[in-house]
XYZ file of C-alpha atoms in Angstrom:
310
model
C -21.264 37.123 12.845
C -19.136 34.869 9.958
C -19.417 30.945 9.623
C -16.702 28.648 10.534
C -14.845 27.200 7.881
C -14.566 23.360 8.501
C -12.623 20.686 6.735
C -13.975 17.251 8.333
C -12.176 13.957 8.196
C -14.568 11.303 8.453
C -15.536 8.167 8.180
C -19.378 8.130 7.821
C -20.569 5.953 10.404
C -24.481 7.023 11.563
C -22.833 9.610 14.096
C -20.782 10.927 11.642
C -23.876 11.530 9.565
C -25.612 13.380 12.021
C -22.065 15.394 12.095
C -21.998 16.472 8.976
C -25.740 17.691 8.447
C -24.964 19.634 12.015
C -21.407 20.991 10.013
C -23.406 21.751 7.029
C -26.307 23.762 8.680
C -23.878 25.655 10.667
C -20.947 26.997 8.886
C -19.644 26.312 5.605
C -17.246 23.118 4.443
C -14.639 23.044 2.636
C -14.349 19.035 2.397
C -14.826 16.006 3.676
C -11.246 13.905 3.929
C -12.608 10.276 4.005
C -10.610 7.127 5.976
C -11.455 3.572 7.005
C -12.824 3.536 10.445
C -16.268 2.336 11.157
C -16.490 0.153 7.954
C -14.657 -0.041 4.757
C -13.108 3.078 2.454
C -15.522 1.595 -0.411
C -18.512 2.477 1.894
C -16.986 5.325 3.886
C -16.564 7.541 0.358
C -20.172 6.209 -0.675
C -21.385 7.041 2.521
C -19.945 10.603 2.400
C -21.227 11.260 -0.905
C -24.889 10.341 -0.240
C -24.638 13.147 2.876
C -23.327 15.244 0.187
C -26.329 14.666 -2.501
C -28.657 15.168 0.561
C -27.891 18.396 2.320
C -27.681 19.569 -1.558
C -24.088 21.300 -1.671
C -21.138 21.415 -3.483
C -18.731 19.669 -0.951
C -15.912 17.992 -2.440
C -15.002 14.697 -0.981
C -11.985 13.193 -1.085
C -10.336 9.434 -0.380
C -8.393 8.692 1.728
C -6.082 5.986 3.884
C -8.095 2.384 3.016
C -6.142 1.426 6.242
C -4.140 1.992 9.241
C -0.365 2.863 8.801
C 1.300 -0.125 10.381
C -1.148 -2.945 11.850
C -4.545 -4.074 9.963
C -7.263 -3.185 12.510
C -8.664 -6.049 15.103
C -12.399 -5.036 14.237
C -14.444 -2.164 13.027
C -17.826 -0.807 13.730
C -20.300 -2.830 11.118
C -21.872 -4.566 14.123
C -23.032 -1.083 15.239
C -23.745 0.864 11.995
C -24.062 -2.036 9.605
C -21.998 -3.640 7.065
C -22.571 -0.722 4.691
C -22.582 2.209 7.526
C -25.606 3.275 6.986
C -28.022 0.645 8.681
C -28.047 -1.195 5.535
C -30.484 0.976 4.218
C -30.023 0.403 0.879
C -30.080 3.389 -0.512
C -29.115 5.153 -4.304
C -26.044 5.261 -5.871
C -24.986 8.993 -5.250
C -24.987 11.685 -7.906
C -21.533 13.306 -6.121
C -18.589 11.922 -7.324
C -15.192 11.905 -5.302
C -12.272 13.781 -6.350
C -9.460 12.879 -7.620
C -7.179 13.788 -5.062
C -6.051 11.724 -1.844
C -7.249 13.476 1.148
C -4.001 13.891 3.280
C -2.843 16.050 -0.360
C -6.590 17.827 0.089
C -5.696 18.259 3.595
C -2.237 20.385 3.116
C -3.467 22.116 0.161
C -6.602 23.489 1.867
C -4.690 24.741 4.810
C -2.290 25.965 2.285
C -4.889 27.694 0.668
C -6.781 29.117 4.194
C -3.967 29.989 6.300
C -5.008 30.039 10.025
C -8.949 30.181 9.147
C -9.750 26.766 8.916
C -11.021 24.036 11.872
C -9.861 20.667 11.394
C -12.720 18.291 12.835
C -11.105 14.976 13.042
C -14.128 12.430 13.483
C -12.541 9.384 12.320
C -9.360 7.611 12.884
C -6.580 9.314 12.541
C -4.701 7.947 9.245
C -5.578 10.309 6.572
C -4.652 13.326 9.294
C -0.997 11.674 10.482
C -0.168 11.086 6.220
C -0.986 14.498 5.620
C 1.587 15.391 8.794
C 4.179 13.152 7.222
C 3.441 14.592 4.081
C 3.961 18.569 5.586
C 4.912 18.808 9.598
C 4.395 22.594 9.497
C 0.580 21.872 8.891
C -0.419 22.610 12.509
C 0.920 26.152 12.120
C -1.900 27.132 9.551
C -4.843 25.070 11.090
C -7.044 27.533 13.418
C -7.976 25.010 15.209
C -8.455 21.174 15.938
C -10.752 19.135 17.009
C -10.359 15.906 17.921
C -13.051 13.202 18.808
C -11.396 10.024 20.454
C -10.155 8.714 23.260
C -11.654 8.180 26.786
C -9.935 10.283 29.206
C -10.232 7.440 32.173
C -10.475 4.051 29.886
C -14.029 3.559 29.898
C -13.366 2.759 25.776
C -15.720 0.932 23.543
C -13.407 -1.724 22.170
C -12.165 -4.866 23.092
C -8.935 -3.080 24.840
C -11.230 -2.331 27.390
C -9.429 1.090 27.945
C -9.550 2.389 24.135
C -12.242 4.193 22.311
C -12.740 2.943 18.637
C -11.620 6.167 16.554
C -8.081 6.152 18.591
C -7.416 2.426 18.518
C -8.369 1.793 14.896
C -4.972 3.527 14.315
C -3.185 4.402 17.208
C 0.085 4.998 15.892
C -2.038 7.725 13.013
C -3.587 9.169 16.961
C 0.333 8.936 18.332
C 1.505 11.316 15.096
C -1.388 13.342 15.182
C -1.255 13.980 19.473
C 2.693 14.776 19.020
C 2.420 17.060 16.443
C -0.029 19.353 17.282
C 0.627 21.709 20.701
C -2.953 22.110 20.915
C -6.202 21.038 20.555
C -9.720 19.922 21.814
C -10.603 16.496 22.909
C -14.273 15.516 22.646
C -14.087 11.954 24.168
C -15.857 9.046 24.231
C -16.948 9.292 27.945
C -18.360 12.984 27.040
C -20.802 11.554 24.880
C -22.152 8.959 27.344
C -23.022 11.976 29.385
C -24.562 14.085 26.631
C -26.462 11.717 25.257
C -30.009 12.593 24.385
C -33.361 11.452 26.369
C -34.811 9.004 23.213
C -38.204 10.112 23.592
C -37.385 13.583 23.133
C -34.913 13.145 20.036
C -37.890 10.709 18.154
C -39.984 13.902 18.527
C -37.249 15.999 16.521
C -37.094 13.534 13.817
C -40.936 13.289 13.606
C -40.645 17.130 13.441
C -37.881 17.564 11.073
C -37.891 17.588 7.117
C -35.880 15.200 4.603
C -32.291 15.176 6.480
C -34.724 13.782 9.821
C -36.601 11.105 7.527
C -32.716 10.348 6.505
C -31.021 10.168 9.911
C -34.184 7.810 11.325
C -33.334 5.562 8.963
C -30.069 4.923 9.396
C -29.597 4.854 12.745
C -32.482 1.824 13.271
C -29.512 -0.250 13.704
C -26.985 1.378 15.781
C -29.839 2.146 18.239
C -31.013 -1.617 18.375
C -27.356 -2.148 18.994
C -26.901 0.252 21.363
C -30.330 -0.514 23.442
C -29.086 -4.308 23.916
C -26.054 -3.067 25.455
C -27.478 -1.218 28.148
C -26.242 2.305 26.651
C -28.726 5.091 27.790
C -30.135 7.430 25.410
C -29.498 8.290 21.837
C -25.409 9.136 21.929
C -24.265 11.185 19.266
C -20.492 11.560 19.661
C -19.586 12.898 16.773
C -22.296 15.535 16.924
C -21.094 16.799 20.022
C -17.660 16.825 18.582
C -19.033 19.150 15.931
C -21.163 21.200 18.723
C -17.656 22.436 20.051
C -16.016 23.065 16.342
C -19.039 25.487 14.934
C -18.984 27.001 18.277
C -16.220 26.897 20.917
C -18.304 28.962 23.822
C -20.541 26.107 24.316
C -17.843 24.466 26.372
C -18.553 25.638 30.277
C -15.920 23.353 31.812
C -12.361 22.006 30.532
C -8.886 21.118 31.555
C -5.864 21.156 29.688
C -3.542 18.301 30.225
C -0.824 15.800 28.268
C -2.643 13.260 26.506
C -0.424 10.371 24.914
C -1.403 7.220 23.191
C -0.635 3.897 24.499
C 0.993 1.830 21.423
C 2.529 -1.511 22.950
C 0.003 -2.794 25.685
C -1.375 -6.367 25.457
C -4.673 -4.912 27.377
C -4.169 -1.438 26.420
C -2.886 -0.536 22.925
C -5.301 2.691 21.593
C -5.639 3.906 25.160
C -5.621 7.350 25.620
C -3.846 8.031 28.790
C -4.252 11.798 30.547
C -1.301 13.114 32.656
C -3.963 14.624 35.043
C -0.956 15.629 37.901
C 1.233 16.695 35.287
C 3.820 14.121 36.745
C 5.682 13.541 33.325
C 6.074 17.487 33.085
C 5.354 17.270 29.445
C 3.585 20.457 27.608
C -0.595 20.213 27.968
C -1.545 19.055 24.449
C -4.830 18.952 24.867
C -8.217 20.602 25.749
C -10.304 18.002 27.040
C -13.837 19.089 26.800
C -15.881 18.066 30.386
C -19.184 20.026 30.151
C -21.285 21.831 27.592
C -24.096 23.605 27.477
C -26.309 20.893 26.654
C -29.368 23.212 25.692
C -27.601 24.825 22.814
C -26.102 21.306 21.550
C -29.706 20.337 21.444
C -30.585 23.327 19.802
C -27.976 22.911 16.861
C -29.051 19.121 16.524
C -32.538 19.672 15.995
C -31.721 22.189 13.202
C -29.940 20.009 11.559
C -32.714 17.627 11.553
C -34.842 20.531 10.345
C -36.791 20.474 13.464
C -37.894 23.448 15.274
């Protein structure tokens, strides 16, 4: 069976790191287009380059937009991921270099070079993808699948706006552009990632049994792990890794529901919320295949392999 071909839009970020390790263990990665989000663009691009060095790949890295489309972000996630996005470990300057091509242009070009072949995996705020869509509105016709990590489908978000999830809340206008443009995409939301958090003791055994990738992840994960524990979040939450599992192997999904999903742009308390029309009251086309349940054992196996653990 041939490996899936992935183009990953990312803002590394600790959970992005695990997802990118998974991608290189299970798929062919044609590029990393990098956005600001978890931390600023300078850090996220450097972190993407660090990951390329770690896996020993020639994966191209494309720097994207340093800010949301319209408004300044109300918050980043440095308090979770560390000020550099990688737990403030202090890694050496990576040798892999970012390409000169802007991320949005790279997305347009790569989908033209590989029509109907690429799975586009959106792990970051959707700024780069929205810009690519404005440059080329026909882009969705060439993407085999779009998998989005974002949203909170019953309003249990993780930002200062109670119902909003971070990736969508960071750049709601970009998410609106993407959700309106793609006739169908897979949505792996924040609430699903909470349901499929790993047992901490088991995850520690994987880290102990793994290779250099596990050693790396154990280091960068410390700050985020401490934050989650202090806020009562159970287990090891691997948000982007869950979306990556769905991108690599869609058969891992055991239950999903297809509904129309839109993004709230104006609410004082709800800006950035993903609004799901569960009862089809709006009579709008169903654009999101919302992942509700998946094979947890297979997900765990994919993560173990990415860490070099048996």
